[in-house]
CSV table of C-alpha atoms in Angstrom, one decimal:
chain,number,residue,atom,x,y,z
A,102,MET,CA,24.9,0.8,-5.9
A,103,LYS,CA,22.3,2.8,-6.2
A,104,LEU,CA,21.9,2.6,-9.8
A,105,PHE,CA,22.6,-1.7,-8.7
A,106,ALA,CA,19.4,-1.0,-6.1
A,107,LEU,CA,17.2,0.8,-8.5
A,108,ALA,CA,17.5,-2.5,-10.1
A,109,LEU,CA,16.4,-4.8,-7.2
A,110,ALA,CA,13.9,-2.6,-6.7
A,111,LEU,CA,12.0,-2.6,-9.8
A,112,LEU,CA,12.5,-6.7,-9.6
A,113,LEU,CA,11.7,-7.4,-6.5
A,114,PRO,CA,8.1,-7.6,-7.6
A,115,SER,CA,8.6,-9.9,-10.6
A,116,MET,CA,10.7,-12.4,-8.3
A,117,ALA,CA,8.1,-12.3,-6.1
A,118,ALA,CA,5.9,-13.2,-8.8
A,119,ALA,CA,7.5,-15.7,-10.9
A,120,PRO,CA,5.8,-18.9,-10.6
A,121,ASP,CA,6.3,-20.2,-6.8
A,122,VAL,CA,3.1,-21.6,-6.4
A,123,MET,CA,1.3,-24.9,-7.0
A,124,GLY,CA,-1.9,-25.2,-7.9
A,125,ASN,CA,-3.2,-22.6,-4.9
A,126,ALA,CA,-2.8,-19.3,-7.4
A,127,PHE,CA,-4.9,-17.8,-9.9
A,128,GLY,CA,-6.0,-15.4,-12.1
A,129,ASN,CA,-3.6,-14.1,-15.5
A,130,PRO,CA,0.0,-14.5,-13.4
A,131,ASN,CA,0.8,-10.3,-15.2
A,132,ALA,CA,-2.5,-7.6,-13.9
A,133,PRO,CA,-1.4,-5.1,-12.4
A,134,ILE,CA,-1.9,-6.7,-8.9
A,135,MET,CA,-1.1,-9.2,-7.3
A,136,MET,CA,-2.7,-10.7,-3.8
A,137,GLU,CA,-1.0,-12.6,-1.9
A,138,ILE,CA,-3.1,-14.1,0.6
A,139,PHE,CA,-1.6,-15.5,3.6
A,140,SER,CA,-3.4,-18.1,5.5
A,141,ASP,CA,-4.4,-20.6,8.3
A,142,PHE,CA,-6.9,-23.0,7.6
A,143,GLN,CA,-7.2,-23.6,11.9
A,144,CYS,CA,-7.7,-19.6,12.0
A,145,PRO,CA,-11.2,-17.5,12.0
A,146,ALA,CA,-10.7,-14.8,11.0
A,147,CYS,CA,-8.5,-16.0,7.6
A,148,LYS,CA,-12.3,-18.1,7.3
A,149,ASN,CA,-14.6,-15.4,7.7
A,150,LEU,CA,-12.2,-14.5,4.9
A,151,HIS,CA,-12.4,-16.9,2.2
A,152,ASP,CA,-15.8,-16.8,2.8
A,153,ASN,CA,-17.5,-13.2,2.9
A,154,ALA,CA,-14.6,-11.9,0.8
A,155,LEU,CA,-12.4,-14.4,-1.0
A,156,PRO,CA,-15.6,-15.1,-3.6
A,157,GLU,CA,-16.2,-11.0,-4.7
A,158,ILE,CA,-12.0,-10.6,-4.8
A,159,MET,CA,-12.4,-13.1,-7.3
A,160,ARG,CA,-15.6,-12.6,-9.2
A,161,GLU,CA,-14.3,-8.8,-9.4
A,162,PHE,CA,-10.1,-8.5,-9.6
A,163,VAL,CA,-9.4,-12.3,-10.3
A,164,THR,CA,-11.2,-13.9,-13.6
A,165,PRO,CA,-11.3,-10.2,-15.4
A,166,GLY,CA,-7.3,-10.4,-15.5
A,167,LYS,CA,-7.3,-7.6,-12.6
A,168,VAL,CA,-5.7,-9.1,-10.0
A,169,TYR,CA,-3.1,-12.3,-9.7
A,170,LEU,CA,-4.7,-14.5,-6.5
A,171,VAL,CA,-1.7,-16.4,-4.7
A,172,GLN,CA,-2.4,-18.4,-1.7
A,173,ARG,CA,0.2,-18.8,0.4
A,174,TYR,CA,0.6,-21.1,3.9
A,175,PHE,CA,0.9,-20.0,7.0
A,176,PRO,CA,-0.5,-21.7,10.0
A,177,LEU,CA,0.6,-21.3,13.5
A,178,GLN,CA,2.6,-22.1,15.9
A,179,GLY,CA,-0.1,-21.6,18.3
A,180,HIS,CA,-2.7,-23.9,16.2
A,181,PRO,CA,-2.8,-28.0,16.7
A,182,TYR,CA,-3.7,-29.0,13.6
A,183,GLY,CA,-2.4,-25.5,11.8
A,184,MET,CA,1.3,-27.7,10.4
A,185,LEU,CA,-0.8,-30.9,9.4
A,186,SER,CA,-4.7,-29.4,7.5
A,187,ALA,CA,-1.4,-26.7,5.3
A,188,ALA,CA,0.4,-29.6,4.4
A,189,TYR,CA,-3.3,-31.9,3.8
A,190,VAL,CA,-4.1,-29.4,1.7
A,191,CYS,CA,-0.3,-28.5,0.1
A,192,ALA,CA,-0.3,-31.8,-1.4
A,193,ALA,CA,-3.4,-32.0,-2.1
A,194,SER,CA,-3.0,-29.4,-4.2
A,195,ARG,CA,-0.7,-31.9,-6.7
A,196,VAL,CA,-3.4,-33.6,-7.6
A,197,GLY,CA,-5.4,-30.1,-9.0
A,198,LYS,CA,-7.8,-29.9,-5.9
A,199,PHE,CA,-6.7,-26.7,-3.8
A,200,GLU,CA,-10.4,-25.2,-4.5
A,201,GLN,CA,-11.7,-28.5,-2.7
A,202,ALA,CA,-9.5,-29.0,-0.1
A,203,SER,CA,-9.6,-25.4,1.3
A,204,ASN,CA,-12.9,-25.6,0.7
A,205,VAL,CA,-13.7,-28.4,3.1
A,206,LEU,CA,-11.2,-27.0,5.7
A,207,PHE,CA,-12.5,-23.6,6.1
A,208,ALA,CA,-16.8,-25.3,6.1
A,209,THR,CA,-16.2,-27.2,8.8
A,210,GLN,CA,-14.0,-25.3,10.3
A,211,GLN,CA,-15.2,-25.4,14.1
A,212,VAL,CA,-15.1,-29.8,14.4
A,213,TRP,CA,-12.4,-30.6,12.6
A,214,SER,CA,-10.5,-28.8,15.0
A,215,GLY,CA,-11.8,-30.1,17.7
A,216,THR,CA,-11.5,-33.8,16.4
A,217,GLY,CA,-8.4,-32.8,15.1
A,218,GLN,CA,-9.9,-35.5,11.8
A,219,VAL,CA,-8.3,-33.4,9.4
A,220,GLU,CA,-7.3,-35.9,7.0
A,221,ALA,CA,-10.4,-37.6,6.9
A,222,THR,CA,-12.1,-33.3,5.9
A,223,VAL,CA,-10.5,-33.3,2.9
A,224,ASN,CA,-10.9,-36.4,1.9
A,225,THR,CA,-14.3,-36.3,1.5
A,226,VAL,CA,-12.8,-34.0,-1.1
A,227,LEU,CA,-10.7,-36.7,-3.0
A,228,THR,CA,-11.4,-39.9,-4.7
A,229,PRO,CA,-9.6,-43.5,-3.4
A,230,ILE,CA,-6.3,-43.1,-5.8
A,231,GLU,CA,-6.0,-38.6,-5.0
A,232,ALA,CA,-6.4,-40.2,-1.7
A,233,LYS,CA,-3.6,-42.5,-1.9
A,234,LYS,CA,-0.9,-40.2,-3.2
A,235,VAL,CA,-2.1,-37.1,-1.0
A,236,LYS,CA,-1.2,-39.7,2.4
A,237,SER,CA,1.9,-40.6,0.2
A,238,LEU,CA,3.2,-36.9,-0.2
A,239,LEU,CA,2.8,-35.4,3.0
A,240,ASN,CA,5.5,-34.8,3.8
A,241,ASP,CA,7.2,-35.0,0.1
A,242,PRO,CA,10.3,-32.1,0.5
A,243,SER,CA,8.3,-30.5,-2.2
A,244,VAL,CA,5.2,-30.4,0.2
A,245,GLN,CA,7.0,-29.5,3.4
A,246,GLY,CA,9.3,-27.1,0.8
A,247,GLN,CA,6.4,-25.3,-0.8
A,248,ILE,CA,4.8,-24.7,3.0
A,249,GLN,CA,8.3,-23.5,4.1
A,250,HIS,CA,9.0,-21.0,1.3
A,251,ASP,CA,5.8,-19.4,1.8
A,252,LEU,CA,6.2,-19.0,5.5
A,253,GLU,CA,9.5,-17.6,4.6
A,254,VAL,CA,7.8,-15.3,1.6
A,255,GLY,CA,5.8,-14.5,4.9
A,256,ARG,CA,8.3,-13.8,7.6
A,257,SER,CA,10.1,-11.7,5.3
A,258,VAL,CA,6.7,-9.3,4.9
A,259,PRO,CA,6.7,-9.6,7.8
A,260,VAL,CA,3.2,-11.4,8.2
A,261,ASN,CA,2.7,-11.3,12.5
A,262,GLN,CA,-1.0,-12.1,12.4
A,263,THR,CA,-3.8,-14.1,9.7
A,264,PRO,CA,-5.0,-13.3,7.4
A,265,THR,CA,-2.1,-11.0,5.7
A,266,ILE,CA,-3.3,-9.5,1.8
A,267,LEU,CA,0.1,-7.9,0.7
A,268,VAL,CA,-0.9,-6.8,-2.7
A,269,THR,CA,1.8,-5.8,-4.5
A,270,HIS,CA,1.1,-3.2,-7.3
A,271,GLY,CA,4.7,-1.7,-9.3
A,272,VAL,CA,7.4,-1.4,-6.4
A,273,ARG,CA,5.3,-0.9,-4.4
A,274,ARG,CA,4.0,-3.5,-1.6
A,275,TYR,CA,0.8,-3.1,0.9
A,276,PRO,CA,0.4,-5.6,3.3
A,277,ILE,CA,-3.0,-5.1,5.3
A,278,ALA,CA,-3.6,-7.8,8.8
A,279,GLY,CA,-7.0,-8.8,9.2
A,280,VAL,CA,-9.6,-9.4,8.7
A,281,THR,CA,-10.7,-6.1,6.4
A,282,ASP,CA,-14.3,-4.4,4.9
A,283,LEU,CA,-14.8,-5.5,1.6
A,284,GLY,CA,-16.4,-2.8,-0.1
A,285,LEU,CA,-12.0,-0.4,1.6
A,286,LEU,CA,-10.4,-2.9,-0.1
A,287,ARG,CA,-12.7,-2.9,-3.8
A,288,SER,CA,-11.8,0.6,-3.8
A,289,PHE,CA,-7.9,0.7,-1.8
A,290,LEU,CA,-7.6,-1.7,-5.4
A,291,ASN,CA,-10.4,0.5,-8.0
A,292,ASP,CA,-7.8,3.0,-7.4
A,293,LEU,CA,-4.4,1.4,-7.5
A,294,LEU,CA,-6.0,0.5,-10.7
A,295,LYS,CA,-6.3,4.0,-12.0
A,296,LYS,CA,-3.0,4.5,-11.7
B,169,MET,CA,26.5,29.1,35.5
B,170,THR,CA,23.8,28.1,37.2
B,171,PHE,CA,20.1,26.1,34.2
B,172,SER,CA,17.2,27.7,37.5
B,173,ARG,CA,14.4,24.6,37.7
B,174,SER,CA,12.3,26.8,35.1
B,175,ASN,CA,15.1,27.2,32.6
B,176,THR,CA,15.3,23.1,32.6
B,177,LEU,CA,11.3,22.7,32.7
B,178,ARG,CA,11.8,25.0,30.2
B,179,ILE,CA,13.7,23.4,27.7
B,180,THR,CA,13.0,19.6,28.8
B,181,ALA,CA,9.8,21.3,27.2
B,182,LEU,CA,11.4,23.1,24.2
B,183,VAL,CA,13.7,19.1,23.5
B,184,LEU,CA,9.9,17.1,23.6
B,185,ARG,CA,7.7,19.4,22.4
B,186,ILE,CA,9.8,19.2,18.5
B,187,VAL,CA,10.0,15.0,19.0
B,188,LEU,CA,6.2,15.2,19.5
B,189,GLY,CA,6.3,17.2,16.4
B,190,ALA,CA,8.5,16.1,14.6
B,191,VAL,CA,6.8,12.4,15.4
B,192,PHE,CA,3.4,14.2,14.9
B,193,VAL,CA,4.8,15.3,11.0
B,194,TYR,CA,6.7,11.2,10.1
B,195,ALA,CA,3.5,9.9,11.2
B,196,ALA,CA,0.9,11.9,9.2
B,197,TRP,CA,3.5,11.8,6.2
B,198,LEU,CA,3.3,7.9,6.7
B,199,LYS,CA,-0.3,7.8,6.2
B,200,LEU,CA,-0.7,10.4,3.4
B,201,HIS,CA,2.0,8.1,1.4
B,202,ASP,CA,-0.4,5.2,1.3
B,203,PRO,CA,-3.5,5.0,0.1
B,204,TRP,CA,-6.5,6.6,2.0
B,205,GLN,CA,-8.2,3.4,2.2
B,206,MET,CA,-5.1,1.8,3.3
B,207,PHE,CA,-5.8,4.4,7.1
B,208,ALA,CA,-8.7,3.4,6.3
B,209,MET,CA,-8.8,-0.2,7.1
B,210,SER,CA,-7.0,0.2,9.8
B,211,ILE,CA,-9.2,2.5,12.2
B,212,ASP,CA,-12.1,-0.4,11.3
B,213,SER,CA,-10.3,-2.6,12.4
B,214,TYR,CA,-10.5,-1.1,16.4
B,215,GLN,CA,-14.2,-2.1,14.9
B,216,LEU,CA,-15.5,1.5,17.3
B,217,LEU,CA,-16.6,3.8,14.0
B,218,PRO,CA,-19.5,3.4,11.2
B,219,MET,CA,-17.9,3.1,8.2
B,220,TRP,CA,-18.6,6.7,7.4
B,221,ALA,CA,-16.6,7.9,10.5
B,222,VAL,CA,-13.9,5.5,9.8
B,223,ARG,CA,-13.4,7.4,6.4
B,224,MET,CA,-13.9,10.5,6.9
B,225,VAL,CA,-11.0,10.4,9.8
B,226,ALA,CA,-8.8,8.4,7.2
B,227,ARG,CA,-9.2,11.1,4.9
B,228,THR,CA,-8.7,13.8,8.2
B,229,LEU,CA,-6.8,12.9,10.4
B,230,PRO,CA,-3.5,12.5,8.9
B,231,TRP,CA,-3.5,16.7,7.7
B,232,VAL,CA,-4.4,17.6,11.5
B,233,GLU,CA,-1.6,15.6,12.5
B,234,LEU,CA,0.7,17.1,10.1
B,235,LEU,CA,-0.6,20.9,10.7
B,236,LEU,CA,-0.5,19.6,14.1
B,237,GLY,CA,3.5,18.5,14.4
B,238,ILE,CA,4.2,22.0,12.4
B,239,VAL,CA,2.3,24.2,14.7
B,240,LEU,CA,3.6,22.5,18.6
B,241,MET,CA,7.7,22.6,16.5
B,242,THR,CA,7.5,26.4,15.3
B,243,GLY,CA,5.5,27.2,18.6
B,244,PHE,CA,2.9,29.2,17.4
B,245,TRP,CA,-1.2,29.1,19.5
B,246,LEU,CA,1.4,26.5,21.8
B,247,ARG,CA,-1.5,25.9,24.6
B,248,ILE,CA,-3.6,25.6,21.9
B,249,SER,CA,-1.3,22.8,20.2
B,250,ALA,CA,-0.3,21.4,22.5
B,251,THR,CA,-3.3,20.4,24.3
B,252,ALA,CA,-4.9,19.1,20.6
B,253,VAL,CA,-2.3,16.6,20.7
B,254,ALA,CA,-1.9,15.9,24.6
B,255,LEU,CA,-5.6,14.8,24.3
B,256,MET,CA,-5.5,13.3,20.6
B,257,LEU,CA,-2.3,10.4,21.5
B,258,LEU,CA,-5.3,10.3,25.5
B,259,VAL,CA,-7.5,8.7,22.4
B,260,PHE,CA,-4.8,7.1,21.1
B,261,PHE,CA,-3.5,6.2,23.9
B,262,SER,CA,-7.0,4.4,25.3
B,263,LEU,CA,-7.9,2.8,21.9
B,264,ILE,CA,-4.6,0.3,22.0
B,265,VAL,CA,-4.9,-0.4,25.3
B,266,ARG,CA,-8.9,-1.1,24.9
B,267,ALA,CA,-8.2,-3.4,21.6
B,268,TRP,CA,-5.1,-4.6,23.2
B,269,ALA,CA,-7.8,-6.2,26.4
B,270,LYS,CA,-9.9,-7.0,24.7
B,271,GLY,CA,-7.3,-9.1,22.6
B,272,MET,CA,-8.1,-7.7,19.5
B,273,GLU,CA,-5.0,-9.5,17.2
B,274,ILE,CA,-5.2,-6.1,14.8
B,275,SER,CA,-3.3,-3.8,13.7
B,276,CYS,CA,-2.1,0.6,15.6
B,277,GLY,CA,-2.2,1.8,12.6
B,278,CYS,CA,-0.4,5.2,13.8
B,279,PHE,CA,3.0,5.3,11.1
B,280,GLY,CA,1.3,3.3,8.4
B,281,PRO,CA,0.6,-0.4,8.1
B,282,GLY,CA,1.8,-3.3,9.1
B,283,GLU,CA,2.6,-3.0,13.2
B,284,ALA,CA,0.8,-5.5,15.1
B,285,ILE,CA,-0.3,-4.4,18.4
B,286,SER,CA,1.4,-5.4,21.5
B,287,TRP,CA,3.3,-4.2,24.3
B,288,LYS,CA,6.3,-1.9,22.8
B,289,THR,CA,3.7,0.1,20.6
B,290,MET,CA,1.2,1.2,24.6
B,291,LEU,CA,4.6,1.3,26.0
B,292,ARG,CA,5.7,3.8,22.8
B,293,ASP,CA,2.3,5.2,23.1
B,294,GLY,CA,2.5,6.0,26.5
B,295,SER,CA,6.6,7.4,26.2
B,296,LEU,CA,4.5,9.4,23.5
B,297,LEU,CA,1.3,10.6,26.2
B,298,ALA,CA,3.5,12.3,29.2
B,299,ALA,CA,5.6,13.8,27.0
B,300,ALA,CA,2.7,15.3,25.5
B,301,LEU,CA,0.7,15.8,29.2
B,302,PHE,CA,4.0,17.5,30.3
B,303,VAL,CA,4.7,20.0,28.0
B,304,ALA,CA,0.8,21.8,28.0
B,305,ALA,CA,0.9,21.7,31.0
B,306,VAL,CA,4.4,23.7,30.7
B,307,SER,CA,2.7,25.5,28.4
B,308,LEU,CA,-0.5,26.7,30.6
B,309,VAL,CA,1.6,27.1,33.4
B,310,ARG,CA,3.3,30.3,31.9
B,311,ARG,CA,0.3,30.6,30.1
B,312,ARG,CA,-0.8,31.7,33.9
B,313,LYS,CA,2.1,33.5,35.6
B,314,PRO,CA,1.6,36.9,35.7
B,315,ALA,CA,4.5,39.2,32.8
């Protein structure tokens, strides 16, 4: 029983790192650290993380292959357009436009959060053919399935708020809830990399 | 055999101080088990201290908690340790209530990362504070009684 538990504990990180992602993972899948960001496109704190900390994390840790970054969909029930925006970005990821779609949604969050014009906003970064395909993919089981999967992964952490960053290093997992200071996060990641 | 009121108070205080000491040791162990930055991020989320103070508190507070927990359980310097624990819990409880009242959706940081502040957190920390105040009061009153 103990051996089984040990084997499971050793396997868990690799299971978590398994390619259950499509278009929303960045960097080297074999990096020593995996960072999962659970966010809601309508959440202001997620916009803050996306706009301020994420570019630095990408530059310092993801691009050099130190961190494998997975952006997970975690639409909150309290946000009326949370699920719709997640579905549009997930569908856009199927045509290779995850980054563009998420960037434009975060950049104009205040606007579409008021008007509800998620489709029009995402379409600004899509060609007419892509826009048509994205719309047809909205209710595709794989799109809905990926969002549900990410929600389930988040609930198992458990994620209680967005953004939550889950850092996995070896067999240990560190959940970081809310907006965090970039300097502390940088110091934390660098210390983990030294281990 | 009958217990006098003072005996009941003394036994209650003894049980509570051992529980409080164990809680402090457990909370310290959880924080020391994680990289110090994890606790620093929790402290920083309260938006009260400058970054240098956040770093200093994150590195020292778990050791203070550990020391106080051990001292409280052993019963040495009881008056000082019980008062210090009560004051610390008063500060923690005030900060949690402040964060909750301001609608801050942050991690409590009480027992490691990942615990969002809720009414359960306040109930738990409020109970700990009440217990600590009781232990401190009993230790101070006993000290004042003539031998």
